[in-house]
XYZ file of C-alpha atoms in Angstrom:
542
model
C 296.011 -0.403 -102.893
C 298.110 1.269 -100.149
C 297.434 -1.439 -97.537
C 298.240 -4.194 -99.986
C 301.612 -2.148 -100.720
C 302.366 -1.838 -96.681
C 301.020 -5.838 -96.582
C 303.665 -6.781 -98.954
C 306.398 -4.353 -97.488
C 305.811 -6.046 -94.115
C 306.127 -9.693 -95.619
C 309.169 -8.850 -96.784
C 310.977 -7.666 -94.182
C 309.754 -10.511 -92.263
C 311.250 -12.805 -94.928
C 314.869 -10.734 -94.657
C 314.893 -11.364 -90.869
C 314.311 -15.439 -91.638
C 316.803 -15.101 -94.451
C 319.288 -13.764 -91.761
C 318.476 -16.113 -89.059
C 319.087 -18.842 -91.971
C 322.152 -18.049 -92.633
C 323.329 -17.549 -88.929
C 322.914 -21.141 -88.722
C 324.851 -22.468 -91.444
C 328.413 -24.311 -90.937
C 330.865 -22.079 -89.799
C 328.376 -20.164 -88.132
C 328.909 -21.231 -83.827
C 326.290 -23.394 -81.954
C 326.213 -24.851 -79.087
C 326.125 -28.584 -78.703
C 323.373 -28.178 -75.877
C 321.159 -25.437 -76.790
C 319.527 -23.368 -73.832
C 316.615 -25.535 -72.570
C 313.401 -23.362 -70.682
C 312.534 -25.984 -67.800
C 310.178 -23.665 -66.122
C 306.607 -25.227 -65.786
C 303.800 -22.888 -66.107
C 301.822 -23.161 -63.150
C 298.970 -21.358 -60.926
C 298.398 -21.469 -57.724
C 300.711 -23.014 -54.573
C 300.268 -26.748 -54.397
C 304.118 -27.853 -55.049
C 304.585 -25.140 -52.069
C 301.970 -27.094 -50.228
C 303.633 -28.272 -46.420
C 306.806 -26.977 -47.079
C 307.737 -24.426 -43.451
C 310.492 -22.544 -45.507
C 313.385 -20.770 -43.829
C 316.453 -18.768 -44.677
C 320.195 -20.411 -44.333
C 323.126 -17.752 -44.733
C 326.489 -18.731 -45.355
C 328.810 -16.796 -43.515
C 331.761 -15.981 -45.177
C 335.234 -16.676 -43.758
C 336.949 -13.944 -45.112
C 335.222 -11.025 -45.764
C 332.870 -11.405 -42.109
C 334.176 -13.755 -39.878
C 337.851 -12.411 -40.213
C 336.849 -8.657 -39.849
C 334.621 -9.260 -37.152
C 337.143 -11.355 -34.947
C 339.574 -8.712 -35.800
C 337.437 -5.924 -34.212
C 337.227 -8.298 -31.060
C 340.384 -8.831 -30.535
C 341.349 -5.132 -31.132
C 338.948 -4.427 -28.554
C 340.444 -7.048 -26.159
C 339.731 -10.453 -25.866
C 336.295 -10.743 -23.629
C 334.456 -13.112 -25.675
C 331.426 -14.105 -25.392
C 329.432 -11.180 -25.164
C 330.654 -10.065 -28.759
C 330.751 -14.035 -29.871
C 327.170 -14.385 -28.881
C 325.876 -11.160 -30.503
C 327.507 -12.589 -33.940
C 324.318 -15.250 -33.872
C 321.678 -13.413 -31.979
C 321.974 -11.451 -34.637
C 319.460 -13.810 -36.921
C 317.715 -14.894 -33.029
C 313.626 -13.856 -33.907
C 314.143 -14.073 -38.109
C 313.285 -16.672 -40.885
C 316.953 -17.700 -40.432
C 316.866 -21.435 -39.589
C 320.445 -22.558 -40.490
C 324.202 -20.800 -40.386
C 326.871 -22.029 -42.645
C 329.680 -21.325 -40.824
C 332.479 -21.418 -43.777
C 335.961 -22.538 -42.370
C 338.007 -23.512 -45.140
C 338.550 -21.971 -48.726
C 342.283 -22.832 -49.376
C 343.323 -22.996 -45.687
C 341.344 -23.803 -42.544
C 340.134 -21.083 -40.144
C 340.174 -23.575 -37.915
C 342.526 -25.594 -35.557
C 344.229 -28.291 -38.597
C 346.672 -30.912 -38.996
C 345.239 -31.955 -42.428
C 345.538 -28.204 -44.024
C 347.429 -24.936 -43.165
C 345.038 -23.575 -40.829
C 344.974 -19.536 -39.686
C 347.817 -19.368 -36.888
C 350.010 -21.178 -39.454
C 349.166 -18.234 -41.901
C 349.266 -15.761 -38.807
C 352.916 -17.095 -37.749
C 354.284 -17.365 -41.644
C 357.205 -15.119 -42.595
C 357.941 -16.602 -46.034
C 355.552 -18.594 -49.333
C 356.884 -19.957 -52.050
C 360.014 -18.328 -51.644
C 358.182 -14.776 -51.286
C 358.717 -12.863 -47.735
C 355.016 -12.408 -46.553
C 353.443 -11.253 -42.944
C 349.607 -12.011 -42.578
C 349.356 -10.856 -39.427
C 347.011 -8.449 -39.771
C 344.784 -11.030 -41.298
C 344.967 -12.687 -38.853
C 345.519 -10.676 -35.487
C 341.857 -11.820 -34.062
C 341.697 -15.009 -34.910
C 344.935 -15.616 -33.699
C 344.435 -13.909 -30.196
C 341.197 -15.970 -29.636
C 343.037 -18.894 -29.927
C 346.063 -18.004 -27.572
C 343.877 -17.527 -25.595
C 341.854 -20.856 -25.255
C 339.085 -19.874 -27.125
C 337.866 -21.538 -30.125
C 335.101 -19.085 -31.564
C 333.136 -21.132 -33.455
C 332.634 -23.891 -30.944
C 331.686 -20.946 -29.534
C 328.967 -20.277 -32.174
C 327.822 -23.268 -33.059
C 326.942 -23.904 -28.943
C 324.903 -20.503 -29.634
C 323.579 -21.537 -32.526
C 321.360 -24.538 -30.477
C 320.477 -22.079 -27.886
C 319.247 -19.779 -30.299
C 317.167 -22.867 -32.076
C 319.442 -22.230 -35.155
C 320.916 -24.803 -37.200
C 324.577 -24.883 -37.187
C 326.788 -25.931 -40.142
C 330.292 -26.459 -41.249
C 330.633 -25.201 -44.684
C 333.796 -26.540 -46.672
C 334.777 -24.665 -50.183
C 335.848 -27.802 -52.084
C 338.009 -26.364 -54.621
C 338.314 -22.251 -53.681
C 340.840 -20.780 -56.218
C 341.046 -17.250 -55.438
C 343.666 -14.910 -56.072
C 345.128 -17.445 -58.944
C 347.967 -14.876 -60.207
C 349.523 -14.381 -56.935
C 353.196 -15.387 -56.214
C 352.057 -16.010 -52.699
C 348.394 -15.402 -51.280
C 347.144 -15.325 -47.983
C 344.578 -17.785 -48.594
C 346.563 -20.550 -50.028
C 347.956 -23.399 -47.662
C 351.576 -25.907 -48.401
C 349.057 -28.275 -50.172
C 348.645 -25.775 -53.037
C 352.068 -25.603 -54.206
C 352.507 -29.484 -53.837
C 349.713 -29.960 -55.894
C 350.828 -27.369 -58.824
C 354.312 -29.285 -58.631
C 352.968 -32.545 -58.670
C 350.231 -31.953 -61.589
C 347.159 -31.992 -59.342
C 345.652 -29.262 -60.940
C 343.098 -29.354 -64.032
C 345.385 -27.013 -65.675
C 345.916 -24.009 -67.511
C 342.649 -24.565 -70.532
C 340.997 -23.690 -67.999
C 341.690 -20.171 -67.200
C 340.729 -18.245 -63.776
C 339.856 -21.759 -62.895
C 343.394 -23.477 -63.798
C 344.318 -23.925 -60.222
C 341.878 -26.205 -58.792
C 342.678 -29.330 -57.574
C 341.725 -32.162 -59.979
C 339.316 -34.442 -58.448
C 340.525 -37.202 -60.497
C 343.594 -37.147 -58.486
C 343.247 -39.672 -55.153
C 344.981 -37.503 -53.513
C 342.702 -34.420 -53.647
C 339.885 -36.450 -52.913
C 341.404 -38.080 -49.427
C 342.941 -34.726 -47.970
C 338.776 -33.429 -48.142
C 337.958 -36.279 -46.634
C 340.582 -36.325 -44.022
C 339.529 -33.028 -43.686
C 335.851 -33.157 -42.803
C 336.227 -36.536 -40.985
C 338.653 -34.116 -38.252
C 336.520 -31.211 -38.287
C 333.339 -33.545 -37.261
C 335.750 -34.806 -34.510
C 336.765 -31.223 -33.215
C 333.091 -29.891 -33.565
C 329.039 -31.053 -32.880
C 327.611 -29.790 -35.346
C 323.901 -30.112 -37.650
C 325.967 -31.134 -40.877
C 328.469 -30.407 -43.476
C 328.052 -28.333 -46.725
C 329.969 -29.191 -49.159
C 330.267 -26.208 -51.488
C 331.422 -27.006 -54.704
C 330.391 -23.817 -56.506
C 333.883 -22.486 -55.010
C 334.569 -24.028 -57.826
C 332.563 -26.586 -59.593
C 335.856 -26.854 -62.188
C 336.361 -30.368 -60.381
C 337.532 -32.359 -63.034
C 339.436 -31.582 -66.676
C 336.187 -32.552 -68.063
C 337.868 -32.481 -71.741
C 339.715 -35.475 -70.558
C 338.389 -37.653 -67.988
C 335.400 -39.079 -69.047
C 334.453 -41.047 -65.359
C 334.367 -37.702 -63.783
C 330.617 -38.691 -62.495
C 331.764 -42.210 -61.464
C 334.755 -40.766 -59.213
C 332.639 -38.117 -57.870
C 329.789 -40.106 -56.965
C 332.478 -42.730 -54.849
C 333.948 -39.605 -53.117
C 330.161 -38.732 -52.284
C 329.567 -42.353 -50.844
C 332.950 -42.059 -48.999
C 331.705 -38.513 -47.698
C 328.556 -39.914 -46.022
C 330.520 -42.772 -44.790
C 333.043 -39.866 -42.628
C 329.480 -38.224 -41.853
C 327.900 -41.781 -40.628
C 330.783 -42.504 -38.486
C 330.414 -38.556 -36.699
C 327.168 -39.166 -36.085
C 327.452 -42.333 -34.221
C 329.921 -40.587 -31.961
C 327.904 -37.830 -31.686
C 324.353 -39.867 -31.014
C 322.468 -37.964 -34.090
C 322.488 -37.890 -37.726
C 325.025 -35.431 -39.416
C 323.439 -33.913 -42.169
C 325.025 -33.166 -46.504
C 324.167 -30.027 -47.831
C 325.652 -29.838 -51.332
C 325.633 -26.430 -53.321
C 325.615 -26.843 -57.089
C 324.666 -24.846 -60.415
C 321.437 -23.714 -61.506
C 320.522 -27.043 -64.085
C 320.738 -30.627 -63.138
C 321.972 -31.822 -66.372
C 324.222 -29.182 -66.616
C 325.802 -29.906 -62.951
C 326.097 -33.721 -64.463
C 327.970 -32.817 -67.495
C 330.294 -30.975 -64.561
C 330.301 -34.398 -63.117
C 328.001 -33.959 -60.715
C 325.516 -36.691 -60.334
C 322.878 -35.298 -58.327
C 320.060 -37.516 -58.694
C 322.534 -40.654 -57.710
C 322.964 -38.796 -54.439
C 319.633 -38.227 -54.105
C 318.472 -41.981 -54.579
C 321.113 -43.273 -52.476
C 321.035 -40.805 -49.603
C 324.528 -39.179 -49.975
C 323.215 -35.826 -50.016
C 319.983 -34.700 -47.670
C 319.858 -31.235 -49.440
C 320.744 -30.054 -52.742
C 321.020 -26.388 -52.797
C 320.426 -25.129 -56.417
C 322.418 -21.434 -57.229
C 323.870 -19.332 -59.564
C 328.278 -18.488 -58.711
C 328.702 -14.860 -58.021
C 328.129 -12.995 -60.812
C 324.648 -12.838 -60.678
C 321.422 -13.516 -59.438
C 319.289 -16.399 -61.436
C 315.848 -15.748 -62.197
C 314.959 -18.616 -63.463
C 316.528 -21.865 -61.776
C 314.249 -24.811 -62.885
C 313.431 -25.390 -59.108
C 310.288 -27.833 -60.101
C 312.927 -29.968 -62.356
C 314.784 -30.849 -59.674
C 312.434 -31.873 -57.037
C 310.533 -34.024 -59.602
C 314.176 -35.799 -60.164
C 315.771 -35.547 -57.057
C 312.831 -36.652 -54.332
C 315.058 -38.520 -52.233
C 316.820 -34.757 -51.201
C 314.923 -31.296 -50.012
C 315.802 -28.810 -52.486
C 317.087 -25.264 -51.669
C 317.095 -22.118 -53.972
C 320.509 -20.171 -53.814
C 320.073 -16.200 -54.190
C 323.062 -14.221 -54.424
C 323.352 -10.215 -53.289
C 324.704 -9.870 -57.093
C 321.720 -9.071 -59.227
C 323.248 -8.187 -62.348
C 326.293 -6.878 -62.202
C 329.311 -6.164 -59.693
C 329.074 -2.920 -57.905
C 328.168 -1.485 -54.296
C 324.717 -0.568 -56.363
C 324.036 -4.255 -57.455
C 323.275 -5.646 -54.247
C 319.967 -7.278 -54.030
C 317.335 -5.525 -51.883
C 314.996 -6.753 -49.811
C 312.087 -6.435 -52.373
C 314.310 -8.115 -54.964
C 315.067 -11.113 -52.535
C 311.206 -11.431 -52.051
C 310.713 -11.763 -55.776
C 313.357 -14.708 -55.964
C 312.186 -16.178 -52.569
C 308.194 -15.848 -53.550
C 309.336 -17.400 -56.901
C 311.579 -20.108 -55.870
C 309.086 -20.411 -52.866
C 305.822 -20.884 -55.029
C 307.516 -23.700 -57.356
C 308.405 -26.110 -54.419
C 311.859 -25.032 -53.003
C 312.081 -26.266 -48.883
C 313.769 -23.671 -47.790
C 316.038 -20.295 -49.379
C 319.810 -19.716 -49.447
C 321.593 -16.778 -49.239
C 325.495 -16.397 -50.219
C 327.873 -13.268 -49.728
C 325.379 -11.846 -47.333
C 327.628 -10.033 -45.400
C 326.274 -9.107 -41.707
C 328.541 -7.439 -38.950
C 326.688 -6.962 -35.427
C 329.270 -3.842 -35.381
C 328.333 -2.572 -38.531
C 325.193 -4.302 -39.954
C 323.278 -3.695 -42.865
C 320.268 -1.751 -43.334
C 318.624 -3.942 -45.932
C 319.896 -7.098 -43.977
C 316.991 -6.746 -41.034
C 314.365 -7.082 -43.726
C 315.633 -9.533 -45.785
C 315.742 -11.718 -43.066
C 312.600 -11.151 -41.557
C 310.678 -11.516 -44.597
C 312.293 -13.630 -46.975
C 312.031 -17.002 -45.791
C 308.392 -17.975 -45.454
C 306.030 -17.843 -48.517
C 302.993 -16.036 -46.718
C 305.513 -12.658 -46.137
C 307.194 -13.695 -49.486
C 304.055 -13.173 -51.322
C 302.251 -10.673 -49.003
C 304.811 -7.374 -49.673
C 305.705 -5.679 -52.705
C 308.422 -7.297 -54.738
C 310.900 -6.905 -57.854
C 310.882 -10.041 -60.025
C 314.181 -8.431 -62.242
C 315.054 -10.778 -65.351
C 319.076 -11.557 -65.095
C 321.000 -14.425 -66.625
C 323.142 -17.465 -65.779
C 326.903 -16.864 -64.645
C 328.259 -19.795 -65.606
C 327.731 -23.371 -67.682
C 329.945 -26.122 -68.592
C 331.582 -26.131 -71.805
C 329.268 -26.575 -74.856
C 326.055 -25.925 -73.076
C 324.704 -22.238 -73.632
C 323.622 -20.221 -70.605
C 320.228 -18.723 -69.758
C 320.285 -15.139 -71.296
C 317.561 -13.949 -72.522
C 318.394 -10.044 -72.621
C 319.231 -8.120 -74.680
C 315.972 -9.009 -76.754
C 315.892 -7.657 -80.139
C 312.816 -7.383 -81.328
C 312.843 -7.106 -85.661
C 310.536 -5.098 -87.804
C 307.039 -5.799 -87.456
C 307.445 -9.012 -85.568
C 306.479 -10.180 -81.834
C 308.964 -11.835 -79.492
C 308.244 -13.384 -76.044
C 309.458 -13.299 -72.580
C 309.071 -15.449 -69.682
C 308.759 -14.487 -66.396
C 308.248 -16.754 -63.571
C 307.194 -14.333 -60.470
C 305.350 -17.064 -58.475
C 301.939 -16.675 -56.581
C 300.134 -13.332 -57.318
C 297.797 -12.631 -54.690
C 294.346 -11.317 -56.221
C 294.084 -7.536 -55.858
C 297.957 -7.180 -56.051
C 299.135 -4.214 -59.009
C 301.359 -5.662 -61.368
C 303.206 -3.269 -63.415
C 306.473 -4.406 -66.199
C 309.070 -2.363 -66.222
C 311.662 -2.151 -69.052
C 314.719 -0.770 -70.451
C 315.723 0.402 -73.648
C 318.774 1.054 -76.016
C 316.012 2.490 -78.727
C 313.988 4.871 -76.332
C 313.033 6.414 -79.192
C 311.083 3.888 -80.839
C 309.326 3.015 -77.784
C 305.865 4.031 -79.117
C 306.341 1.333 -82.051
C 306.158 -1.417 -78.966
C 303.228 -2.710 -77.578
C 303.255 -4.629 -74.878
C 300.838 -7.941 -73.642
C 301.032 -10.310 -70.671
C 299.101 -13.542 -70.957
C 297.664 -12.428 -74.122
C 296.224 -9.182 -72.708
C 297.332 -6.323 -73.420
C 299.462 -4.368 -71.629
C 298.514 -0.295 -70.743
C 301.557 1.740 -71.200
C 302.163 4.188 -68.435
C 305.400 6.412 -70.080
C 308.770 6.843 -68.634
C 309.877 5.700 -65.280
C 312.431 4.656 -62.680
C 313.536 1.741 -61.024
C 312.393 1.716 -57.137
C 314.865 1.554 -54.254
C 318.385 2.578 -53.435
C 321.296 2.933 -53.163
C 321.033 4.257 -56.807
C 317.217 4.192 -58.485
C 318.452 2.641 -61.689
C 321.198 0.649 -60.457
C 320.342 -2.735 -62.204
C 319.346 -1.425 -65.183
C 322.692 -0.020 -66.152
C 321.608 3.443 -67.685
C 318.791 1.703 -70.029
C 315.682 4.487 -70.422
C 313.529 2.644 -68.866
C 309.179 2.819 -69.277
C 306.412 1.143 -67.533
C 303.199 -1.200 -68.411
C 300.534 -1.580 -66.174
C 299.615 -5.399 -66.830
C 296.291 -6.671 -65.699
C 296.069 -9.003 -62.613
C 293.620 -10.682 -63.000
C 295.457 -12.795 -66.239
C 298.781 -13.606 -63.523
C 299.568 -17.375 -63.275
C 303.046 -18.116 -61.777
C 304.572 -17.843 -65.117
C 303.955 -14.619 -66.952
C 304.084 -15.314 -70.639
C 304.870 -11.305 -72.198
C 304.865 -10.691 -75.639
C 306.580 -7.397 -77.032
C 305.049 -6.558 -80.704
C 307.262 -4.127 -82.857
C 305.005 -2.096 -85.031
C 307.875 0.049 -86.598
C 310.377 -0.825 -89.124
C 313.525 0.205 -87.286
C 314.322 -2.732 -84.472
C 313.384 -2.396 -80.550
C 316.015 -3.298 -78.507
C 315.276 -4.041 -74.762
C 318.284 -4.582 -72.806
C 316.325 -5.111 -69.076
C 313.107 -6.438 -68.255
C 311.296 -6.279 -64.504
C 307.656 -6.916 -62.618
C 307.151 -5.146 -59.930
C 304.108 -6.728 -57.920
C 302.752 -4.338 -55.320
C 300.928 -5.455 -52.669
């Protein structure tokens, strides 16, 4: 009689929860015209990995390492190329096989007559009627120059010694520092375009100030722009990063954004064609866009056009800033993009902003064994900040093992489950935590971690709003069940439970032998109060 009673009292609760999720759908409740589609293919073993040499590329960042670094040169005296040099042996003997040398976000770092470049911001007393002095910005760069030293020609020579492949990197539509009267990035073209209505305008927020791509224009002052910079510099390619911003287009509006975009794109590899016949060898397009290839279409980004008709030799697939993204569809877009190599963009940002956020070695191995495993060429890393003056401890290992999937897979690493940053309008984002997990019912979780090598220990790690209820929650992987192991912490520093935002946090021991590349966990609440778990980890230990 009892058991029928507790029967009946869990059928009904189950029946409230439907009820409720009933009703959350009714009009007047929101939805999203796109719902959230999983793409990741569950897989075993490495055969989309299969003759794929890997590698690291880093973007170097013009502001926040190339500026400081010149800076500390220059205050040092200008004797270049001793310093200059050590700013790319720095990756000499790593998995780094490419450096994307940025040198333009809203001005040029380099010499310009298409865009304010640095000794124009160096020598400017007054913006927008604002009195301003950048010199200090500026004070290295500047001296280099005076000097008859160009520093990145500089680099990019040392990059081919070094057998590194150097890039110019071009920020497409940067839009930093929007509320400013006057900025120290901005160049005369920005105020031009505000007065002339070349912007996509203020619907769209933080983003309201980049250019409009619609807009001739816009699209002839980038390609001005690259077509002089392959004249001034030999170089492996161009990137064209247009995740600073991908807010091209007033999307609301223009319905050809795809159509204009895909004619600048042919127009791009026409300026890159015409540099490589001066130059005697191909130029190469690396292109940097969001996480989902429908998603960067509805952006008006036509990736698999490029791909088919050889405007773009690499696609580079990452999350913005905000975040890292554990679960970029990486296999989608090589099965509809083969014409292009496919990269897989990590950020340092793993969850949230912060000096404890970074991404640690062992967390860039889980992405890179991941992202690795499902068919990427080759990984990215952006905001990677490393100083030969001041460099990083994590850097050293990161870039030694991070690259190639045989030190990918063969070293402990964090597979941490995170979220998307960013989507266009009407299609929802990838966020599957917090996970709320109702009276007496079982919710699931997937995790790709990529390759587990046999004999590896596996444990999940997870945190909780409801530590109290934690011994209602069982716990399987792969349909076995999971072994709990009681309350733990998260490993590595600077702070041990920096991702996981103050969650208690408890440990499973899952069992091997069940890994594929996708690990399918199921969380059963036995309780009648709900389980909330806010963050989610695997930890594979080698």
């Amino acid at each position: 009689m009892l058991n029928s009673l507790i029967l009946i009292f869990k059928q009904t609760v189950r029946r409230l929860a439907l009820i409720g999720l009933m009703l959350s759908t009714l009009p007047g409740a929101f939805t999203y015209r796109h719902p959230f589609t999983d793409k990741i293919a569950d897989t075993a073993g490495l055969a989309a990995a299969g003759g794929k040499s890997g590698g690291l590329v880093v973007n170097v960042d013009i502001n926040s390492t190339n500026t400081p670094f010149l800076n500390a040169c220059a205050a040092d005296g200008v004797e270049p190329f001793d310093d200059l040099y050590a700013y790319v042996d720095q990756y000499d003997n790593t998995q780094v096989t490419d450096l994307a040398f940025n040198v333009f976000c809203q001005y040029s770092a380099t010499p310009s007559d298409v865009w304010t470049d640095s000794v124009a911001k160096y020598l400017q007393t007054s913006e927008n009627g604002t009195p301003v002095d950048y010199r200090p910005l500026y004070e290295g760069i500047y001296r280099f120059y005076q000097n008859g030293i160009d520093p990145y020609a500089v680099w990019f020579e040392r990059c081919r010694t070094d057998g590194i492949h150097p890039w110019l990197s071009i920020r497409m539509n940067d839009c930093h520092e929007p509320d400013e009267a006057a900025g120290f990035l901005r160049s005369d073209f920005f105020y031009e375009a505000r007065e002339k209505g070349w912007m996509i305008g203020s619907d769209y927020g933080y983003y309201r100030n980049c250019f409009d791509y619609a807009v001739p224009e816009v699209r002839q002052k980038m390609l001005d722009y690259t077509a002089e910079q392959l004249a001034r510099y030999d170089v492996y390619g161009i990137e064209l990063d247009f995740m600073r911003e991908i807010t091209c287009f007033d999307t609301r509006k223009n319905p050809d954004c795809a159509a204009i975009m895909n004619a600048f794109m042919r127009d791009m590899k026409a300026v890159a064609d015409a540099a490589g016949a001066t130059r005697g060898h191909a130029i190469k397009i690396m292109v940097r866009l969001p996480r989902d290839i429908e998603q960067s279409l509805a952006y008006g980004f036509d990736a698999a056009t490029w791909a088919r008709e050889g405007l773009a030799d690499i696609l580079v697939v990452t999350p913005r800033w905000a975040s890292c993204d554990s679960a970029m569809p990486i296999a989608d877009w090589t099965a509809k993009c083969p014409g292009a190599e496919v990269y897989a963009g990590i950020e340092t940002l793993v969850l949230r902003q912060g000096g404890d956020a970074q991404a640690t070695a062992e967390v860039v191995r889980g992405f890179a064994a991941q992202y690795l495993t499902a068919g990427a060429d080759k990984i990215y890393l952006y905001n990677y900040y490393q100083n030969p003056r001041s460099p990083e401890g994590r850097s050293a290992e990161i870039y030694a093992t991070c690259g190639q999937l045989d030190t990918a897979l063969n070293a402990t690493r964090r597979h941490i489950v995170t979220y998307q940053d960013i989507a266009p309008e009407g299609y929802e984002k990838y966020q599957p935590l917090p996970l709320k997990v109702t009276a007496y019912n079982t919710v699931g979780l997937n995790v790709e971690t990529g390759y587990i090598p046999e004999g590896a220990r596996v444990h999940l790690i997870i945190g909780t709003s409801t530590p109290q209820l934690i011994g209602k929650l069982k716990a399987a992987a792969n349909a076995a069940a999971c072994a709990f192991a009681g309350e733990t912490t998260l490993r590595g520093s600077p702070a041990l439970n920096n991702y996981a935002g103050g969650a208690a946090l408890f440990r499973y021991e899952m069992p091997g032998e069940y890994a594929t590349n996708l690990q399918k966990l199921l969380f059963e609440n036995t309780g009648i109060r709900t389980v909330e778990i806010t963050y989610a980890e695997i930890v594979v230990e080698i």
